[in-house]
Amino acid sequence: MKKTLIATTAISVGALMLSACGSSDGGSASGKDDGKITMGFAQVGAESGWRTANTKSIQDSAKEAGITLKFSDAQQKQENQIKAIRSYIQQKVDVIAFSPVVETGWDTVLLEAKRAHIPVILTDRAVDSKDTSLYKTFLGSDFVVEGKKAGQWVVDNAKDADTNGDGKIDVVQLEGTTGAAPAIDRGEGFADATKANPAIKVVASQTGDFTRDGGKKVMETFLKTQKHIDVLFAQNDDMGLGALEAIEAAGLKPGQDIKIITVDAVHDGMQALADGKFNFIVECSPLLGPQLMDLAKKVVAGQEVEPRILTEETTFDQAQAKEALPTRKY
Ligand code: AHR
């Protein structure tokens, strides 16, 4: 009796914690051996168009796969994600999936999941942990490659990218969330690719937290503090779209006076590219839901899965964006 009370209290505290950071529950009771799968998904937040498309893909695919989804939105805070994961452990879900807001600091909670025999799947972003037994697989993009593709565009278009013709290509960078895998890796890939041309220099780099508002505010500062900007590398479309507003408000023409490269290829970003306001987008696919549900079924059934599953992605220039836009899914 006492035990039951303690267990019930723990679950209610967990449920409370989940609702505090925004959650929804597919309904059916978990932890039962009824052949049905319940997944606890701890999402980063709703910071960007990419994230909205990713959440929709996960929710739609869970429904299609007959998987009960317990979903929480961590509002870009690691402590909220940890609370959500602990709550899923208490609720004895069959599988936990999450996209870690930052790379480090996950070992303790992932060990708790392992001890509870609940498999964990990483989606979209990786964790930086030496113990790879803490999760079954990681499904998502290679962010270093994405950064390299962005940097390669500047190398390949160096003449055009030198917008004031002074022989130097001054780049400003809008970084994603500090400590997040895509921010670290895209920055690294961009720096690596642009090493090929010593004229290319990142003269300022600051986080815009992957949001439009963040991108706008940081770009306003860059425009005030930099003598001249040839290129903006925004590590996602939303920050690039926010920066567009700042550039236009400063009386400059985005895409001409300042060349703009972004990552994601969500609808609004592709529209800006088709309109000539962006110059190049590196695609990062948010449509991870169907593959995630297949993996969940396999790991719950105790089947072996590949430890790393890469997403297939492309790039878009302005003409390609015009062509792709009418049939773009997100
Ligand atoms: O982790 C993927 C990144 O997170 C996307 O590029 C960005 O838009 C999102 O917020």
Tab-separated table of C-alpha atoms and ligand atoms in Angstrom:
chain	number	residue	atom	x	y	z
A	1	MET	CA	0.000	0.000	0.000
A	2	LYS	CA	2.738	2.398	1.083
A	3	LYS	CA	4.743	1.370	-1.978
A	4	THR	CA	1.764	2.064	-4.246
A	5	LEU	CA	1.346	5.503	-2.704
A	6	ILE	CA	4.991	6.370	-3.243
A	7	ALA	CA	4.822	5.161	-6.846
A	8	THR	CA	1.636	7.139	-7.511
A	9	THR	CA	3.161	10.279	-6.004
A	10	ALA	CA	6.299	9.898	-8.094
A	11	ILE	CA	4.249	9.578	-11.278
A	12	SER	CA	2.149	12.640	-10.455
A	13	VAL	CA	5.272	14.695	-9.729
A	14	GLY	CA	6.653	13.502	-13.061
A	15	ALA	CA	3.415	14.371	-14.829
A	16	LEU	CA	3.455	17.803	-13.194
A	17	MET	CA	7.038	18.390	-14.280
A	18	LEU	CA	6.069	17.446	-17.796
A	19	SER	CA	3.144	19.797	-17.953
A	20	ALA	CA	5.363	22.569	-16.586
A	21	CYS	CA	7.540	22.320	-19.670
A	22	GLY	CA	4.683	21.674	-22.104
A	23	SER	CA	3.585	18.128	-22.811
A	24	SER	CA	0.924	16.031	-24.416
A	25	ASP	CA	0.024	12.437	-23.856
A	26	GLY	CA	-1.289	9.991	-26.417
A	27	GLY	CA	-3.403	8.400	-23.696
A	28	SER	CA	-2.799	4.687	-23.211
A	29	ALA	CA	-1.135	3.352	-20.057
A	30	SER	CA	2.507	2.472	-20.514
A	31	GLY	CA	4.697	-0.125	-18.852
A	32	LYS	CA	2.188	-2.884	-19.645
A	33	ASP	CA	3.084	-5.919	-21.634
A	34	ASP	CA	0.184	-5.370	-24.039
A	35	GLY	CA	2.224	-5.504	-27.255
A	36	LYS	CA	1.717	-1.773	-27.810
A	37	ILE	CA	4.637	0.641	-27.818
A	38	THR	CA	4.700	3.853	-25.793
A	39	MET	CA	7.420	6.346	-26.671
A	40	GLY	CA	8.467	9.273	-24.491
A	41	PHE	CA	9.841	12.053	-26.700
A	42	ALA	CA	11.689	15.012	-25.141
A	43	GLN	CA	11.768	17.744	-27.786
A	44	VAL	CA	14.171	20.722	-27.694
A	45	GLY	CA	11.467	23.384	-28.061
A	46	ALA	CA	9.730	25.317	-30.815
A	47	GLU	CA	12.577	27.677	-31.658
A	48	SER	CA	12.474	27.450	-35.449
A	49	GLY	CA	10.486	26.474	-38.538
A	50	TRP	CA	12.712	23.395	-38.687
A	51	ARG	CA	11.694	22.344	-35.167
A	52	THR	CA	7.978	22.822	-35.939
A	53	ALA	CA	8.318	20.573	-39.005
A	54	ASN	CA	10.292	18.020	-36.971
A	55	THR	CA	7.644	17.889	-34.223
A	56	LYS	CA	4.884	17.425	-36.798
A	57	SER	CA	6.825	14.640	-38.493
A	58	ILE	CA	7.273	12.819	-35.163
A	59	GLN	CA	3.631	13.235	-34.077
A	60	ASP	CA	2.201	12.212	-37.472
A	61	SER	CA	4.529	9.217	-37.805
A	62	ALA	CA	3.756	7.960	-34.295
A	63	LYS	CA	0.056	7.984	-35.168
A	64	GLU	CA	0.658	6.185	-38.456
A	65	ALA	CA	2.865	3.572	-36.764
A	66	GLY	CA	0.346	2.963	-33.957
A	67	ILE	CA	2.843	4.138	-31.336
A	68	THR	CA	1.515	6.035	-28.306
A	69	LEU	CA	3.502	9.234	-27.991
A	70	LYS	CA	4.169	11.112	-24.779
A	71	PHE	CA	5.596	14.420	-25.983
A	72	SER	CA	7.253	17.249	-24.066
A	73	ASP	CA	8.645	20.620	-25.164
A	74	ALA	CA	11.697	21.643	-23.117
A	75	GLN	CA	11.649	25.288	-24.208
A	76	GLN	CA	15.349	25.003	-25.090
A	77	LYS	CA	16.326	24.206	-21.485
A	78	GLN	CA	18.402	21.133	-20.654
A	79	GLU	CA	16.935	20.862	-17.143
A	80	ASN	CA	13.432	20.552	-18.626
A	81	GLN	CA	14.581	17.766	-20.934
A	82	ILE	CA	16.186	15.905	-18.033
A	83	LYS	CA	12.953	16.242	-15.990
A	84	ALA	CA	10.929	14.934	-18.939
A	85	ILE	CA	13.237	11.929	-19.411
A	86	ARG	CA	13.058	11.115	-15.672
A	87	SER	CA	9.279	11.314	-15.852
A	88	TYR	CA	9.251	8.904	-18.811
A	89	ILE	CA	11.429	6.506	-16.814
A	90	GLN	CA	8.976	6.692	-13.894
A	91	GLN	CA	6.095	6.062	-16.271
A	92	LYS	CA	7.950	3.001	-17.608
A	93	VAL	CA	7.581	3.921	-21.272
A	94	ASP	CA	8.899	1.322	-23.735
A	95	VAL	CA	11.364	3.623	-25.468
A	96	ILE	CA	12.684	7.155	-24.967
A	97	ALA	CA	13.738	9.391	-27.846
A	98	PHE	CA	15.101	12.902	-27.638
A	99	SER	CA	16.998	15.617	-29.427
A	100	PRO	CA	19.484	16.944	-26.851
A	101	VAL	CA	19.436	20.738	-26.574
A	102	VAL	CA	23.180	20.742	-25.778
A	103	GLU	CA	25.837	18.053	-26.230
A	104	THR	CA	27.131	17.509	-22.694
A	105	GLY	CA	25.680	16.600	-19.294
A	106	TRP	CA	23.538	13.578	-20.171
A	107	ASP	CA	25.379	10.611	-18.662
A	108	THR	CA	23.533	10.511	-15.310
A	109	VAL	CA	19.996	10.535	-16.703
A	110	LEU	CA	20.882	8.168	-19.540
A	111	LEU	CA	22.349	5.750	-17.009
A	112	GLU	CA	19.060	5.905	-15.098
A	113	ALA	CA	17.219	4.924	-18.301
A	114	LYS	CA	19.688	2.109	-18.952
A	115	ARG	CA	19.262	0.761	-15.395
A	116	ALA	CA	15.489	0.853	-15.919
A	117	HIS	CA	16.028	-1.167	-19.143
A	118	ILE	CA	14.447	1.526	-21.297
A	119	PRO	CA	16.209	1.902	-24.663
A	120	VAL	CA	17.091	5.446	-25.758
A	121	ILE	CA	17.242	6.748	-29.332
A	122	LEU	CA	18.960	10.056	-30.125
A	123	THR	CA	17.367	11.996	-32.964
A	124	ASP	CA	18.627	15.084	-34.769
A	125	ARG	CA	21.384	15.995	-32.259
A	126	ALA	CA	24.071	13.863	-30.628
A	127	VAL	CA	25.347	13.758	-27.045
A	128	ASP	CA	29.016	14.043	-26.194
A	129	SER	CA	29.497	10.947	-24.031
A	130	LYS	CA	32.269	8.367	-23.944
A	131	ASP	CA	29.743	5.672	-23.013
A	132	THR	CA	27.963	4.804	-26.247
A	133	SER	CA	26.064	1.990	-24.481
A	134	LEU	CA	23.807	4.709	-23.019
A	135	TYR	CA	21.837	4.913	-26.258
A	136	LYS	CA	20.947	2.475	-29.035
A	137	THR	CA	21.411	4.665	-32.070
A	138	PHE	CA	21.669	8.233	-33.333
A	139	LEU	CA	19.474	9.253	-36.274
A	140	GLY	CA	20.228	12.621	-37.857
A	141	SER	CA	22.343	14.842	-40.084
A	142	ASP	CA	26.092	15.261	-40.272
A	143	PHE	CA	26.311	18.885	-39.112
A	144	VAL	CA	30.046	19.153	-39.873
A	145	VAL	CA	29.324	18.278	-43.513
A	146	GLU	CA	26.544	20.898	-43.554
A	147	GLY	CA	29.003	23.559	-42.339
A	148	LYS	CA	31.526	22.445	-44.942
A	149	LYS	CA	28.986	22.765	-47.752
A	150	ALA	CA	28.207	26.321	-46.609
A	151	GLY	CA	31.909	27.219	-46.456
A	152	GLN	CA	32.575	25.623	-49.835
A	153	TRP	CA	29.994	27.945	-51.420
A	154	VAL	CA	32.017	30.966	-50.260
A	155	VAL	CA	35.234	29.394	-51.597
A	156	ASP	CA	33.595	28.595	-54.955
A	157	ASN	CA	31.963	32.039	-55.246
A	158	ALA	CA	34.823	34.090	-53.777
A	159	LYS	CA	34.865	36.720	-56.530
A	160	ASP	CA	31.144	37.389	-56.208
A	161	ALA	CA	31.226	37.165	-52.417
A	162	ASP	CA	33.770	40.029	-52.205
A	163	THR	CA	30.921	42.551	-52.413
A	164	ASN	CA	33.061	45.710	-52.110
A	165	GLY	CA	35.906	44.343	-54.251
A	166	ASP	CA	38.628	45.003	-51.666
A	167	GLY	CA	40.194	41.549	-52.020
A	168	LYS	CA	38.940	40.443	-48.590
A	169	ILE	CA	35.824	38.440	-47.781
A	170	ASP	CA	34.609	39.498	-44.359
A	171	VAL	CA	32.137	36.992	-42.962
A	172	VAL	CA	29.833	37.365	-39.963
A	173	GLN	CA	28.414	34.205	-38.426
A	174	LEU	CA	25.143	33.730	-36.554
A	175	GLU	CA	25.696	30.688	-34.372
A	176	GLY	CA	22.996	28.378	-33.067
A	177	THR	CA	22.409	27.617	-29.395
A	178	THR	CA	25.688	27.640	-27.482
A	179	GLY	CA	26.816	24.080	-26.733
A	180	ALA	CA	24.375	22.484	-29.205
A	181	ALA	CA	25.808	19.937	-31.634
A	182	PRO	CA	24.653	21.758	-34.798
A	183	ALA	CA	26.184	25.043	-33.586
A	184	ILE	CA	29.531	23.454	-32.737
A	185	ASP	CA	29.735	21.233	-35.809
A	186	ARG	CA	28.476	23.693	-38.426
A	187	GLY	CA	30.965	26.282	-37.157
A	188	GLU	CA	33.751	23.726	-37.348
A	189	GLY	CA	32.788	22.575	-40.868
A	190	PHE	CA	32.533	26.154	-42.151
A	191	ALA	CA	35.949	27.081	-40.709
A	192	ASP	CA	37.486	23.955	-42.186
A	193	ALA	CA	36.175	24.537	-45.726
A	194	THR	CA	37.026	28.254	-45.822
A	195	LYS	CA	40.661	27.608	-44.798
A	196	ALA	CA	41.230	26.955	-48.510
A	197	ASN	CA	41.116	30.715	-49.201
A	198	PRO	CA	43.023	33.000	-46.779
A	199	ALA	CA	41.002	36.016	-48.025
A	200	ILE	CA	37.941	34.603	-46.238
A	201	LYS	CA	37.791	35.646	-42.574
A	202	VAL	CA	35.072	35.296	-39.954
A	203	VAL	CA	35.274	38.785	-38.453
A	204	ALA	CA	32.431	38.359	-35.931
A	205	SER	CA	30.533	35.353	-34.611
A	206	GLN	CA	27.802	35.308	-32.002
A	207	THR	CA	24.865	33.150	-30.953
A	208	GLY	CA	21.350	33.973	-32.130
A	209	ASP	CA	20.016	30.842	-30.379
A	210	PHE	CA	18.517	29.464	-33.634
A	211	THR	CA	15.637	32.002	-33.410
A	212	ARG	CA	14.468	34.783	-35.767
A	213	ASP	CA	14.492	37.319	-32.994
A	214	GLY	CA	18.012	36.288	-31.938
A	215	GLY	CA	19.226	36.533	-35.542
A	216	LYS	CA	17.727	39.997	-35.976
A	217	LYS	CA	19.201	41.407	-32.765
A	218	VAL	CA	22.709	40.043	-33.326
A	219	MET	CA	22.709	41.194	-36.964
A	220	GLU	CA	21.764	44.708	-35.843
A	221	THR	CA	24.866	44.704	-33.638
A	222	PHE	CA	27.068	43.322	-36.423
A	223	LEU	CA	25.859	46.060	-38.773
A	224	LYS	CA	26.739	48.711	-36.203
A	225	THR	CA	30.134	47.312	-35.232
A	226	GLN	CA	31.563	46.059	-38.551
A	227	LYS	CA	32.952	48.455	-41.163
A	228	HIS	CA	31.880	46.195	-44.004
A	229	ILE	CA	30.214	42.778	-44.229
A	230	ASP	CA	30.553	40.693	-47.398
A	231	VAL	CA	28.915	37.454	-46.264
A	232	LEU	CA	26.533	36.304	-43.550
A	233	PHE	CA	26.630	32.638	-42.561
A	234	ALA	CA	23.501	31.983	-40.477
A	235	GLN	CA	23.557	28.511	-38.992
A	236	ASN	CA	19.812	28.166	-39.627
A	237	ASP	CA	17.117	29.742	-41.820
A	238	ASP	CA	15.290	31.428	-38.957
A	239	MET	CA	18.312	33.432	-37.821
A	240	GLY	CA	18.954	34.329	-41.474
A	241	LEU	CA	15.344	35.515	-41.839
A	242	GLY	CA	15.656	37.677	-38.721
A	243	ALA	CA	18.929	39.088	-40.070
A	244	LEU	CA	17.164	39.970	-43.363
A	245	GLU	CA	14.954	42.401	-41.462
A	246	ALA	CA	17.974	44.055	-39.844
A	247	ILE	CA	19.823	44.292	-43.177
A	248	GLU	CA	16.836	45.839	-44.980
A	249	ALA	CA	16.233	48.244	-42.084
A	250	ALA	CA	19.853	49.373	-42.474
A	251	GLY	CA	19.120	50.248	-46.122
A	252	LEU	CA	21.131	47.356	-47.586
A	253	LYS	CA	20.053	44.734	-50.124
A	254	PRO	CA	20.256	41.179	-48.732
A	255	GLY	CA	21.604	38.747	-51.333
A	256	GLN	CA	23.453	41.562	-53.120
A	257	ASP	CA	25.205	43.923	-50.687
A	258	ILE	CA	25.590	41.029	-48.261
A	259	LYS	CA	25.612	37.434	-49.528
A	260	ILE	CA	23.636	35.133	-47.258
A	261	ILE	CA	24.119	31.416	-46.684
A	262	THR	CA	21.903	29.456	-44.285
A	263	VAL	CA	21.122	25.885	-43.239
A	264	ASP	CA	17.738	24.031	-43.114
A	265	ALA	CA	15.714	24.783	-46.288
A	266	VAL	CA	12.363	25.302	-44.547
A	267	HIS	CA	9.616	27.007	-46.565
A	268	ASP	CA	10.310	30.628	-45.520
A	269	GLY	CA	14.035	30.193	-46.084
A	270	MET	CA	13.431	28.713	-49.533
A	271	GLN	CA	11.101	31.623	-50.350
A	272	ALA	CA	13.839	34.112	-49.402
A	273	LEU	CA	16.268	32.173	-51.609
A	274	ALA	CA	13.820	32.096	-54.541
A	275	ASP	CA	13.290	35.868	-54.055
A	276	GLY	CA	17.035	36.479	-54.344
A	277	LYS	CA	17.459	37.564	-50.709
A	278	PHE	CA	19.420	34.474	-49.687
A	279	ASN	CA	22.180	33.075	-51.919
A	280	PHE	CA	22.558	29.440	-50.849
A	281	ILE	CA	20.897	27.013	-48.448
A	282	VAL	CA	22.306	23.753	-47.130
A	283	GLU	CA	19.455	21.359	-46.470
A	284	CYS	CA	18.940	19.774	-43.036
A	285	SER	CA	15.943	17.458	-43.101
A	286	PRO	CA	13.494	17.610	-40.175
A	287	LEU	CA	11.428	14.680	-41.492
A	288	LEU	CA	12.884	12.140	-39.077
A	289	GLY	CA	9.567	10.717	-37.824
A	290	PRO	CA	9.092	7.653	-40.081
A	291	GLN	CA	12.659	6.376	-39.548
A	292	LEU	CA	12.412	7.050	-35.809
A	293	MET	CA	9.241	4.951	-35.466
A	294	ASP	CA	10.828	2.055	-37.420
A	295	LEU	CA	13.860	2.194	-35.140
A	296	ALA	CA	11.653	2.319	-32.035
A	297	LYS	CA	9.855	-0.863	-33.107
A	298	LYS	CA	13.186	-2.600	-33.693
A	299	VAL	CA	14.859	-1.617	-30.419
A	300	VAL	CA	11.750	-2.479	-28.392
A	301	ALA	CA	11.751	-5.903	-30.082
A	302	GLY	CA	15.397	-6.297	-29.031
A	303	GLN	CA	16.706	-6.207	-32.610
A	304	GLU	CA	20.154	-4.822	-33.428
A	305	VAL	CA	20.185	-1.442	-35.199
A	306	GLU	CA	22.991	0.540	-36.812
A	307	PRO	CA	24.631	2.814	-34.212
A	308	ARG	CA	24.575	5.825	-36.590
A	309	ILE	CA	21.926	6.541	-39.215
A	310	LEU	CA	22.603	9.498	-41.482
A	311	THR	CA	19.934	11.653	-43.087
A	312	GLU	CA	20.165	12.254	-46.842
A	313	GLU	CA	20.421	15.943	-47.721
A	314	THR	CA	21.095	18.297	-50.605
A	315	THR	CA	21.803	22.010	-51.213
A	316	PHE	CA	19.850	24.728	-53.044
A	317	ASP	CA	20.848	27.773	-55.069
A	318	GLN	CA	18.317	30.420	-56.126
A	319	ALA	CA	17.160	28.645	-59.307
A	320	GLN	CA	16.842	25.309	-57.528
A	321	ALA	CA	14.783	26.927	-54.759
A	322	LYS	CA	12.304	28.330	-57.327
A	323	GLU	CA	11.917	24.875	-58.793
A	324	ALA	CA	11.583	23.051	-55.458
A	325	LEU	CA	9.232	25.473	-53.670
A	326	PRO	CA	5.869	24.412	-55.160
A	327	THR	CA	6.266	20.823	-53.935
A	328	ARG	CA	8.182	21.507	-50.718
A	329	LYS	CA	6.587	19.648	-47.767
A	330	TYR	CA	7.697	22.018	-44.994
B	1	AHR	O1	19.216	20.543	-34.615
B	1	AHR	C1	18.741	21.044	-35.830
B	1	AHR	C2	18.706	22.539	-35.774
B	1	AHR	O2	17.901	22.963	-34.699
B	1	AHR	C3	18.133	23.225	-36.985
B	1	AHR	O3	19.035	23.526	-37.970
B	1	AHR	C4	17.627	24.482	-36.368
B	1	AHR	O4	16.776	25.214	-37.195
B	1	AHR	C5	16.992	23.949	-35.163
B	1	AHR	O5	16.604	24.845	-34.242
